[in-house]
XYZ file of C-alpha atoms in Angstrom:
715
model
C 4.692 -4.561 -0.853
C 4.796 -2.583 1.858
C 0.219 2.737 1.547
C -7.542 10.336 2.940
C -10.777 10.386 3.536
C -13.683 12.686 3.592
C -14.605 11.902 7.194
C -17.407 14.349 7.375
C -20.105 15.637 5.108
C -19.491 18.175 2.391
C -21.757 20.767 3.921
C -23.488 23.781 2.500
C -24.974 24.920 5.808
C -21.894 25.461 7.940
C -19.880 23.293 10.329
C -21.434 20.894 12.773
C -21.184 21.668 16.454
C -19.031 19.399 18.557
C -20.564 18.331 21.839
C -19.108 16.533 24.816
C -21.523 13.695 24.073
C -22.149 13.696 20.377
C -24.006 11.638 17.814
C -21.189 10.369 15.603
C -20.995 12.361 12.387
C -22.331 10.987 9.173
C -19.885 10.254 6.382
C -21.041 11.162 2.926
C -19.126 10.053 -0.139
C -20.050 11.442 -3.517
C -18.552 9.911 -6.659
C -19.198 11.238 -10.157
C -22.145 8.887 -10.679
C -23.991 10.733 -7.935
C -24.250 7.776 -5.574
C -24.120 8.732 -1.912
C -23.136 6.569 1.036
C -23.724 7.347 4.681
C -22.485 5.658 7.814
C -25.287 5.129 10.309
C -24.918 7.392 13.351
C -23.666 5.850 16.563
C -23.074 7.423 19.941
C -19.606 8.076 21.240
C -17.977 10.532 23.622
C -16.131 13.550 22.266
C -13.990 16.013 24.183
C -13.110 19.369 22.649
C -9.405 20.040 23.108
C -9.206 23.401 21.367
C -11.571 25.872 19.692
C -11.108 29.323 18.126
C -12.822 30.971 21.104
C -9.518 30.464 22.908
C -7.247 33.398 22.174
C -4.085 31.348 22.517
C -3.154 27.678 22.636
C -1.335 27.589 19.303
C 1.922 28.667 17.671
C 2.384 29.585 14.024
C 5.359 28.747 11.837
C 5.595 30.392 8.388
C 1.905 31.264 8.611
C -0.511 33.948 9.740
C -3.899 33.387 11.378
C -7.053 35.215 12.378
C -10.334 34.225 13.982
C -13.306 34.905 11.716
C -16.998 34.054 11.773
C -18.324 31.654 9.150
C -22.085 31.022 9.211
C -22.135 32.280 12.780
C -19.403 29.914 13.939
C -15.880 31.014 14.869
C -13.073 29.477 12.846
C -9.323 30.020 12.793
C -8.297 30.973 9.254
C -4.667 30.116 8.534
C -2.702 31.478 5.589
C 0.830 30.389 4.640
C 3.391 33.175 4.460
C 4.519 34.311 1.033
C 7.499 32.332 -0.196
C 7.152 29.532 2.374
C 7.268 25.938 1.159
C 5.221 24.740 4.141
C 3.172 26.214 6.952
C 2.595 24.772 10.425
C 0.263 25.382 13.348
C 1.131 23.751 16.676
C -1.738 23.386 19.136
C -0.677 22.707 22.719
C -2.443 21.609 25.878
C -3.508 24.303 28.355
C -1.825 22.454 31.233
C 1.360 21.082 29.667
C -0.138 17.812 28.304
C -3.423 16.130 27.430
C -4.260 12.695 28.829
C -6.131 10.938 26.023
C -5.893 7.418 27.449
C -9.665 6.959 27.326
C -9.967 7.884 23.609
C -9.253 6.140 20.285
C -8.754 9.212 18.083
C -7.500 12.756 18.081
C -9.223 14.725 15.338
C -9.511 18.080 13.687
C -12.410 19.737 11.901
C -11.096 21.866 9.075
C -12.154 23.354 5.754
C -10.496 24.455 2.549
C -12.150 27.685 1.360
C -9.554 27.999 -1.431
C -9.879 27.087 -5.082
C -6.785 24.840 -4.929
C -6.174 21.353 -3.597
C -3.998 21.326 -0.456
C -1.829 18.594 1.027
C -1.989 18.529 4.811
C -0.486 16.436 7.560
C -2.090 15.881 10.959
C 0.266 14.841 13.781
C 0.172 14.075 17.490
C 3.396 14.264 19.507
C 4.423 12.884 22.873
C 7.915 12.552 24.367
C 9.685 13.050 21.069
C 7.603 10.523 19.088
C 4.805 11.328 16.663
C 1.820 9.757 14.969
C 0.879 11.276 11.629
C -1.597 11.089 8.808
C -1.505 12.763 5.385
C -4.583 13.976 3.578
C -5.458 15.751 0.322
C -7.960 18.512 1.082
C -10.065 19.332 -1.959
C -11.343 22.849 -2.760
C -14.451 23.641 -0.728
C -14.102 20.496 1.355
C -14.840 20.258 5.088
C -13.583 17.223 6.972
C -13.442 15.625 10.373
C -9.999 14.077 10.102
C -9.199 11.497 12.772
C -5.825 10.058 13.733
C -5.815 6.738 15.586
C -4.099 6.989 18.967
C -1.764 4.012 18.675
C -0.167 3.257 22.019
C 3.420 2.565 23.026
C 3.775 -0.940 24.494
C 3.800 -0.857 28.323
C 6.934 -2.246 29.922
C 5.180 -5.326 31.433
C 4.062 -6.389 27.911
C 7.320 -5.918 26.009
C 8.103 -9.633 25.898
C 4.527 -10.923 25.735
C 3.797 -10.241 22.043
C 6.178 -10.946 19.153
C 6.174 -11.877 15.482
C 3.704 -9.094 14.635
C 4.014 -5.517 13.385
C 0.958 -4.421 15.387
C -0.269 -5.705 18.757
C -3.802 -5.956 20.221
C -5.734 -2.991 21.621
C -4.010 -0.276 19.564
C -0.545 -1.247 20.826
C 2.130 -0.395 18.263
C 5.668 -1.571 19.088
C 7.200 0.475 16.268
C 5.309 3.752 16.172
C 3.112 3.985 19.259
C 3.263 6.971 21.611
C 2.396 7.684 25.236
C -1.149 8.993 24.783
C -1.400 9.944 28.468
C 1.091 12.774 27.935
C 0.180 14.272 24.565
C 2.115 17.520 24.298
C 0.831 18.950 21.041
C -1.115 18.277 17.876
C 0.255 19.748 14.677
C -1.325 20.779 11.379
C 1.086 21.210 8.462
C 0.105 22.531 5.030
C 1.936 21.944 1.745
C 1.382 22.370 -1.987
C -0.361 25.726 -1.691
C -0.603 28.927 -3.698
C -0.474 32.548 -2.476
C -4.277 32.595 -2.139
C -4.537 29.334 -0.148
C -6.134 29.173 3.283
C -7.251 26.534 5.779
C -9.942 27.032 8.417
C -9.949 25.122 11.706
C -13.106 24.932 13.801
C -12.298 22.376 16.475
C -9.721 19.910 17.702
C -11.199 16.998 19.583
C -10.644 13.566 21.094
C -13.237 10.916 20.277
C -14.063 7.228 20.418
C -13.953 5.516 23.774
C -11.063 3.227 24.712
C -10.916 0.944 27.731
C -7.595 -0.396 28.952
C -7.767 -4.213 29.035
C -7.146 -6.010 32.344
C -3.845 -7.499 31.154
C -2.271 -4.074 30.533
C -0.131 -4.457 33.672
C 1.349 -7.752 32.502
C -1.127 -10.110 34.193
C -1.794 -12.286 31.139
C -3.306 -15.402 32.668
C -6.618 -14.741 30.898
C -5.105 -13.295 27.716
C -4.217 -16.606 26.074
C -5.410 -18.128 23.867
C -5.297 -14.801 22.064
C -6.797 -16.090 18.799
C -9.975 -18.140 18.338
C -10.472 -21.186 16.116
C -11.257 -18.940 13.120
C -8.043 -16.924 13.417
C -9.764 -13.892 14.962
C -8.893 -11.875 18.076
C -10.809 -13.435 20.984
C -11.226 -10.500 23.340
C -13.354 -8.098 21.281
C -16.473 -8.295 19.144
C -17.233 -6.307 15.993
C -19.666 -6.266 13.064
C -19.032 -9.257 10.817
C -17.098 -11.349 13.343
C -17.711 -15.082 12.980
C -18.754 -17.006 16.091
C -19.824 -20.371 14.641
C -19.747 -22.554 11.537
C -23.461 -21.823 11.159
C -22.641 -18.130 10.745
C -20.237 -19.015 7.923
C -23.094 -20.746 6.109
C -25.306 -17.707 6.575
C -22.568 -15.503 5.135
C -22.730 -17.567 1.932
C -26.454 -16.916 1.620
C -26.027 -13.210 2.352
C -23.309 -12.840 -0.250
C -25.216 -14.875 -2.834
C -28.035 -12.352 -2.592
C -25.588 -9.465 -2.871
C -23.788 -10.925 -5.908
C -27.095 -11.617 -7.642
C -28.157 -8.026 -7.077
C -24.820 -6.688 -8.389
C -23.704 -8.687 -11.445
C -21.119 -6.073 -12.455
C -20.891 -2.967 -14.639
C -23.243 -3.184 -17.595
C -20.977 -1.148 -19.844
C -18.070 -3.617 -19.816
C -17.171 -6.181 -22.438
C -16.080 -9.671 -21.401
C -12.579 -8.437 -20.488
C -13.788 -5.438 -18.516
C -13.084 -2.949 -21.308
C -15.322 -0.024 -22.203
C -17.974 -1.632 -24.371
C -19.653 1.578 -25.517
C -16.420 3.540 -25.868
C -14.250 3.977 -28.956
C -13.506 0.812 -30.930
C -9.803 0.674 -31.801
C -7.775 -1.973 -33.586
C -8.311 -5.412 -32.058
C -5.048 -7.390 -31.910
C -6.169 -10.322 -29.760
C -3.837 -9.170 -26.962
C -3.655 -6.289 -24.513
C -1.627 -3.309 -25.683
C -1.121 0.370 -24.804
C -2.085 3.456 -26.751
C -2.332 7.175 -26.235
C -5.883 8.274 -26.979
C -7.017 11.907 -26.848
C -4.050 12.945 -24.721
C -4.255 10.134 -22.153
C -2.583 6.755 -21.960
C -4.836 3.695 -22.006
C -4.643 -0.039 -22.169
C -6.569 -1.567 -25.073
C -8.164 -4.978 -24.554
C -7.992 -7.854 -27.085
C -11.298 -6.748 -28.648
C -10.024 -3.211 -29.271
C -11.860 -1.530 -26.396
C -10.258 1.033 -24.117
C -9.349 -0.637 -20.834
C -8.361 0.815 -17.453
C -6.949 -1.760 -15.051
C -8.960 -1.699 -11.816
C -7.044 -4.488 -10.114
C -6.613 -6.683 -7.049
C -3.386 -8.310 -5.813
C -2.977 -11.643 -4.008
C -6.139 -13.259 -5.337
C -5.567 -16.557 -3.575
C -6.889 -18.607 -0.678
C -3.811 -19.070 1.510
C -3.101 -15.497 2.578
C -3.759 -15.945 6.301
C -0.885 -18.335 7.004
C 0.874 -17.466 10.265
C 3.875 -18.817 12.174
C 2.915 -20.746 15.312
C 6.382 -21.856 16.493
C 7.194 -20.498 19.992
C 3.609 -19.306 20.445
C 1.370 -22.352 20.118
C -0.463 -21.253 23.300
C -1.744 -18.168 21.447
C -4.115 -20.223 19.295
C -7.102 -22.547 19.436
C -5.778 -25.002 16.852
C -7.479 -28.140 15.482
C -5.908 -31.622 15.735
C -3.177 -32.364 13.221
C -4.578 -35.808 12.497
C -8.015 -34.535 11.452
C -9.367 -32.862 8.302
C -7.580 -29.590 9.177
C -4.166 -31.230 9.360
C -3.442 -30.168 5.772
C -3.356 -26.537 6.903
C -0.308 -27.096 9.081
C 2.933 -26.410 7.283
C 6.524 -25.275 7.553
C 8.219 -22.164 6.171
C 11.474 -20.265 6.456
C 10.768 -16.943 4.697
C 11.387 -14.178 7.236
C 13.353 -11.202 5.849
C 12.456 -9.176 8.965
C 11.054 -9.579 12.438
C 11.079 -12.245 15.129
C 11.508 -15.245 12.828
C 14.381 -13.781 10.808
C 17.430 -16.011 11.046
C 15.623 -18.713 13.032
C 15.441 -21.216 10.197
C 12.306 -23.252 9.592
C 9.176 -22.550 11.629
C 5.761 -24.220 11.796
C 2.695 -22.481 10.349
C -1.078 -22.769 10.258
C -3.299 -21.451 7.452
C -6.456 -20.007 9.015
C -7.891 -18.794 5.710
C -7.734 -22.280 4.200
C -9.255 -23.846 7.309
C -12.106 -21.352 7.239
C -12.780 -22.035 3.562
C -13.030 -25.766 4.330
C -15.495 -25.002 7.133
C -17.458 -22.635 4.902
C -17.606 -24.443 1.552
C -16.869 -28.080 2.416
C -14.443 -30.586 0.839
C -14.504 -28.913 -2.602
C -13.648 -25.547 -1.088
C -10.776 -24.783 -3.470
C -12.889 -25.181 -6.603
C -15.779 -23.278 -5.010
C -13.557 -20.434 -3.836
C -11.744 -20.124 -7.173
C -14.966 -19.939 -9.170
C -16.573 -17.603 -6.682
C -13.639 -15.209 -6.905
C -14.309 -14.472 -10.580
C -17.954 -13.775 -9.788
C -16.920 -11.556 -6.890
C -14.382 -9.575 -8.901
C -16.857 -8.841 -11.669
C -19.514 -7.884 -9.134
C -17.106 -5.610 -7.281
C -16.049 -3.902 -10.511
C -12.523 -5.338 -10.447
C -11.303 -6.209 -13.951
C -7.717 -7.356 -13.287
C -6.132 -10.068 -11.139
C -2.891 -8.488 -9.961
C 0.480 -9.622 -8.667
C 1.096 -12.607 -6.365
C -2.142 -14.333 -7.387
C -2.942 -18.044 -7.746
C -2.417 -19.437 -11.283
C -5.254 -21.870 -10.614
C -7.577 -18.860 -10.377
C -6.316 -16.642 -13.181
C -5.743 -19.699 -15.363
C -9.532 -20.130 -15.535
C -9.446 -17.242 -18.045
C -12.470 -15.368 -16.816
C -10.732 -12.202 -15.553
C -7.711 -10.479 -17.126
C -4.505 -11.016 -15.154
C -0.807 -10.314 -14.827
C 1.960 -12.844 -14.186
C 4.703 -12.446 -11.579
C 8.310 -13.384 -12.424
C 11.766 -12.886 -10.919
C 15.223 -12.214 -12.334
C 18.718 -12.433 -11.008
C 21.127 -14.976 -9.640
C 24.233 -13.363 -8.214
C 23.801 -10.140 -6.231
C 25.912 -6.994 -6.176
C 27.628 -7.769 -2.890
C 28.182 -4.162 -1.880
C 24.482 -3.307 -2.210
C 21.818 -3.294 0.478
C 18.031 -3.274 0.433
C 14.868 -3.835 2.430
C 14.109 -7.031 0.497
C 17.738 -7.929 -0.180
C 20.708 -7.010 -2.342
C 20.360 -5.864 -5.954
C 20.805 -8.467 -8.688
C 23.880 -8.075 -10.857
C 22.597 -7.630 -14.432
C 26.095 -8.292 -15.832
C 26.133 -11.785 -14.365
C 25.907 -14.228 -17.319
C 23.242 -16.155 -15.363
C 21.174 -13.051 -14.541
C 18.302 -14.057 -16.830
C 18.638 -17.847 -16.644
C 15.773 -18.277 -14.170
C 13.657 -15.668 -15.940
C 14.124 -17.359 -19.307
C 13.218 -20.714 -17.787
C 10.087 -19.210 -16.236
C 9.094 -17.572 -19.518
C 9.618 -20.845 -21.373
C 7.131 -22.446 -18.978
C 4.682 -19.649 -19.838
C 5.202 -20.022 -23.588
C 2.188 -22.256 -24.193
C -0.050 -20.716 -21.535
C -0.037 -17.042 -20.532
C 2.196 -15.996 -23.437
C -0.569 -16.965 -25.875
C -3.538 -16.209 -23.632
C -5.610 -13.137 -24.609
C -6.608 -12.753 -20.924
C -2.995 -12.063 -19.891
C -2.001 -8.385 -19.830
C 1.686 -9.075 -19.361
C 4.486 -9.588 -16.877
C 5.899 -7.874 -13.833
C 9.520 -8.890 -13.258
C 10.809 -8.449 -9.685
C 9.360 -6.225 -6.994
C 10.429 -3.194 -4.952
C 14.125 -3.386 -5.750
C 16.377 -1.022 -3.813
C 17.379 1.451 -6.500
C 18.621 3.991 -3.945
C 19.891 7.363 -5.150
C 21.315 7.864 -8.614
C 24.832 6.811 -7.561
C 24.065 4.010 -5.096
C 24.373 0.933 -7.330
C 27.648 2.156 -8.828
C 28.984 2.900 -5.338
C 27.861 -0.587 -4.275
C 29.757 -2.018 -7.242
C 32.976 -0.341 -6.094
C 32.435 -1.837 -2.615
C 32.038 -5.336 -4.089
C 34.727 -8.060 -4.396
C 37.038 -8.416 -7.376
C 35.072 -11.233 -9.002
C 31.820 -9.226 -9.100
C 30.701 -9.170 -12.770
C 29.471 -5.579 -12.520
C 32.785 -4.465 -11.046
C 34.718 -6.037 -13.922
C 32.510 -4.166 -16.402
C 32.950 -0.914 -14.476
C 36.708 -1.409 -14.463
C 36.683 -1.896 -18.241
C 34.566 1.227 -18.810
C 36.981 3.300 -16.716
C 40.020 1.774 -18.435
C 38.536 2.697 -21.826
C 37.931 6.272 -20.656
C 41.121 7.000 -18.709
C 43.673 4.499 -20.031
C 46.217 5.151 -17.274
C 45.110 4.439 -13.671
C 46.920 7.637 -12.627
C 44.408 9.693 -14.627
C 41.524 8.039 -12.765
C 43.286 8.709 -9.460
C 43.691 12.376 -10.381
C 39.954 12.763 -10.995
C 38.657 10.546 -8.185
C 41.255 11.491 -5.578
C 42.147 7.799 -5.141
C 45.462 5.960 -4.946
C 44.896 2.742 -6.889
C 48.249 1.241 -7.871
C 46.818 -0.510 -10.939
C 43.582 -1.472 -12.622
C 43.785 -4.802 -10.823
C 44.090 -2.869 -7.555
C 40.815 -1.135 -8.456
C 39.181 -4.573 -8.599
C 40.718 -5.767 -5.344
C 39.922 -2.772 -3.161
C 36.473 -2.253 -1.651
C 37.071 1.144 -0.022
C 34.597 4.005 -0.258
C 35.356 6.642 -2.878
C 34.668 10.362 -2.868
C 31.253 10.481 -4.509
C 31.539 14.157 -5.378
C 34.796 13.698 -7.254
C 33.712 10.444 -8.926
C 30.143 11.559 -9.553
C 30.249 11.717 -13.353
C 31.595 8.168 -13.702
C 29.398 6.735 -10.946
C 26.262 8.267 -12.463
C 27.104 6.986 -15.940
C 27.679 3.467 -14.649
C 24.495 3.587 -12.560
C 22.611 4.259 -15.799
C 24.391 1.355 -17.473
C 23.434 -0.971 -14.610
C 19.797 0.139 -14.796
C 19.575 -0.007 -18.587
C 21.223 -3.429 -18.696
C 18.812 -4.690 -16.049
C 15.700 -3.546 -17.935
C 17.025 -4.597 -21.350
C 17.813 -8.145 -20.250
C 14.440 -8.489 -18.498
C 12.572 -7.186 -21.527
C 14.495 -9.436 -23.909
C 13.678 -12.500 -21.792
C 9.964 -11.633 -21.677
C 9.661 -10.784 -25.359
C 11.578 -13.873 -26.480
C 8.640 -16.055 -25.451
C 5.796 -13.503 -25.287
C 6.339 -10.860 -27.985
C 2.680 -9.808 -27.903
C 2.525 -9.274 -24.126
C 3.339 -6.185 -22.105
C 6.520 -5.909 -20.066
C 5.246 -4.073 -16.999
C 8.518 -3.286 -15.234
C 9.730 -3.916 -11.697
C 7.191 -2.144 -9.457
C 9.276 0.768 -8.170
C 8.930 1.569 -4.467
C 12.221 3.410 -3.792
C 13.470 5.016 -6.959
C 15.228 7.960 -8.585
C 14.876 9.653 -11.964
C 17.908 7.895 -13.439
C 16.317 4.483 -12.829
C 12.948 5.662 -14.178
C 14.606 6.917 -17.358
C 16.220 3.513 -17.845
C 12.873 1.779 -17.311
C 11.190 4.032 -19.854
C 13.594 2.807 -22.548
C 12.494 -0.817 -22.264
C 9.207 -1.159 -20.352
C 5.882 -1.040 -22.166
C 4.394 0.273 -18.931
C 6.385 1.699 -16.002
C 5.135 0.395 -12.663
C 5.146 1.910 -9.175
C 3.991 0.574 -5.821
C 2.685 3.846 -4.461
C 1.514 3.894 -0.838
C 0.261 7.460 -0.759
C -3.098 9.094 -0.157
C -3.225 10.091 -3.823
C -1.260 9.649 -7.049
C -2.192 13.060 -8.424
C 1.354 14.342 -7.791
C 3.152 11.433 -9.496
C 5.441 12.858 -12.157
C 7.788 11.184 -14.603
C 11.178 12.781 -15.303
C 11.133 15.663 -17.752
C 10.747 14.523 -21.327
C 9.438 11.037 -20.443
C 5.975 10.173 -21.752
C 5.069 6.591 -20.872
C 2.038 4.792 -19.460
C 2.209 4.037 -15.725
C 0.507 1.360 -13.640
C 0.211 1.325 -9.847
C 1.130 -2.163 -8.648
C 0.193 -1.719 -4.987
C -1.631 0.629 -2.628
C -3.829 0.127 0.420
C -5.451 1.571 3.520
C -6.354 -0.182 6.766
C -8.275 0.481 9.977
C -8.414 -0.987 13.482
C -12.175 -1.156 14.075
C -12.742 -4.813 13.055
C -10.418 -6.833 15.273
C -7.114 -6.424 13.436
C -3.905 -5.072 14.991
C -2.215 -2.969 12.265
C -3.511 -0.541 9.636
C -0.847 -1.263 7.043
C 1.138 1.491 5.376
C -1.711 4.011 5.121
C -4.116 4.531 7.981
C -7.860 5.003 7.934
C -9.964 5.632 11.020
C -12.603 2.965 10.321
C -14.152 0.998 7.461
C -16.232 3.884 6.119
C -13.134 6.051 6.139
C -11.140 3.288 4.426
C -13.744 3.069 1.665
C -13.491 6.796 1.074
C -9.704 6.579 0.970
C -10.090 3.968 -1.759
C -12.446 6.132 -3.824
C -10.197 9.147 -3.651
C -7.030 7.246 -4.511
C -8.457 5.463 -7.543
C -10.144 8.641 -8.721
C -6.759 10.417 -8.595
C -5.418 7.654 -10.845
C -8.301 7.950 -13.268
C -7.681 11.677 -13.583
C -3.933 11.216 -14.198
C -3.130 11.129 -17.942
C -0.260 8.629 -17.585
C -1.840 6.115 -15.206
C -3.541 3.124 -16.845
C -4.535 1.260 -13.688
C -4.346 0.863 -9.925
C -4.005 -2.513 -8.178
C -5.050 -2.836 -4.528
C -2.858 -4.824 -2.156
C -4.527 -7.214 -1.240
C -7.636 -9.461 -1.535
C -7.642 -10.805 2.029
C -6.477 -9.421 5.355
C -3.098 -10.667 6.454
C -3.152 -13.104 9.405
C -4.072 -11.464 12.703
C -0.785 -12.632 14.227
C 1.395 -11.863 11.213
C 2.985 -13.593 8.257
C 6.665 -14.649 8.252
C 7.970 -11.078 8.350
C 5.414 -9.972 10.931
C 3.070 -8.003 8.659
C -0.471 -8.309 10.055
C -2.303 -5.583 8.168
C -6.057 -4.994 7.888
C -5.914 -4.440 4.146
C -8.373 -6.914 2.658
C -11.614 -6.816 0.758
C -12.171 -10.084 2.652
C -11.326 -10.901 6.252
C -9.674 -14.110 7.441
C -13.074 -15.841 7.439
C -13.741 -14.984 3.768
C -16.321 -12.380 4.813
C -16.456 -9.323 2.525
C -16.031 -5.822 3.940
C -19.171 -4.169 2.506
C -17.914 -0.593 2.760
C -14.855 -0.925 0.554
C -16.665 -3.237 -1.861
C -19.303 -0.580 -2.370
C -16.510 1.935 -2.941
C -15.004 -0.281 -5.650
C -18.412 -0.665 -7.279
C -18.938 3.086 -7.210
C -15.579 3.647 -8.875
C -16.174 1.000 -11.532
C -19.637 2.254 -12.432
C -18.265 5.553 -13.705
C -14.550 5.046 -14.250
C -14.617 5.033 -18.054
C -16.740 8.147 -18.401
C -14.630 9.906 -15.773
C -11.365 8.858 -17.424
C -12.480 9.831 -20.916
C -13.905 13.184 -19.832
C -10.957 14.293 -17.695
C -8.609 16.753 -19.301
C -10.829 17.539 -22.265
């Protein structure tokens, strides 16, 4: 993996007044079924930083503005200039900077009086660094949009915390800013029409923040940092577990909730649309285009939209403990929890990268033993199917436990990998790109598919197969350029040499076009120098396409050899270009994207490509329940996160190509990070197996109306 809210009420009676001490705004969320949710008011301090009554305090870029009265309240109406591709308003402090050290958020109250959807970005800047948050502002919508004030790590703490992407108490070692010297907050507007406008009523700081006593580096009382349940010790929050007895009570609470919510009544056993059109039943999942929109079709012939969940497994919260044993309250190794100690070496990034094997502890497994007893694995696995149905989730997504999806009670996908030798000249966040011309490229994939031949390949509950994940496709020349930079024995380079020899014959003709000085075709193989990409563009682009097409063809052939009736779901694009997407469309049944955005409404396939699309990953996280990092897309709190979820999935349901969205992931990552340091608050469950009620209700809301919404859209 790796990525929005309606934080106020849609109001018919004008904006709410902001007070210095203010009852926290309600959050209303309306989905097409008419259900409404509201966060209970709490009390928090709010300081107004800017209001339209001030004649100055802002600077316009590619925009015009005027103060108007709406329902008796002054607002600043902003209009982008004609011909501009973006418009920006910079609000600055009256006395050089704002000191927001005592606040958690900087927010803006704004409205969209236009008839068009607008994409906005809300930023806070200090000393050359910025925090930012994107948002899709719907027509007629009014929001209180909050940005979490993530802090730069103070100098005395720089060596105290490690192995995590986010630190306690809003400290962010990668993206935090100095919130005591906030210079400006910035509103940017994109995707607008000539009639678009945005109205700003207030800019404010909210949510109290108290600096902990160890901020100056005095950490004698900081450790242990994490309690016996894997939770942050120094704060409390709703849902935090304090005893084994509370775990038992959580079972009873959830049992009542699951009994009251058995799942959507209009679903067949697979989660397809029971009362919808009845198409041909093939006994397997397939794709079809029905009334102008792509759909999956379940084995019984019912239209199916994949409302999915990744990482459905029990061992998510496994964290490295080497070099930081004093952080934790760990149980004895020679007792019943000894099985949750382990060793690992996976660390593509972060503190543990290159350090070899490290020791780990699995807090999620330990908590499940405490909660459910010696048969916790069986209990958890069975309970997960009941939970998923109750939550309105009809697909077990990538990275999940075969022991769970193999129970054949919820449709699922299977995760596979390709490749042996890498293109040595390539680079990538998760590693170098596999060489599809290597004779052994598909050996492991074929072996894996052979193991699936008598299980998932014949199982009606299996949708199909993802092969690989978030490969570094780069720009449309990158893999060919990487091939040129590779050694002489690189299989891809030998193929490229042969293609060029067939085209040019004489090496001198290639040199004339590329501006190179190869002495022979063998010299082309031996040299690893950079080439002029402008001069060689035509040949590089053509070979990039051949690399991509060969990759997808060999993956598809391996899948279909053993599972001809299953869907080949592609490679889960994260970084991609049109040339790679075109290659995927030739061979994938469904093209997949991991799309960490606030919406997928703007997702477009290259011109002329009409294929179904599935979203393999997305998420949102917040820092109000004891976790240290939001993940790739931020929400202000759990209510906000739930609304982000609704809006994202709804944008997928309204998109004619998208046949499903899969949330990453079931459980929060460990508070102190996994092997690469990710410690994101992105679960439907926390580390103690406690459900987050807000996002679960959001998933239920979506599921209750997703088929009627999908079928009605675009008619």
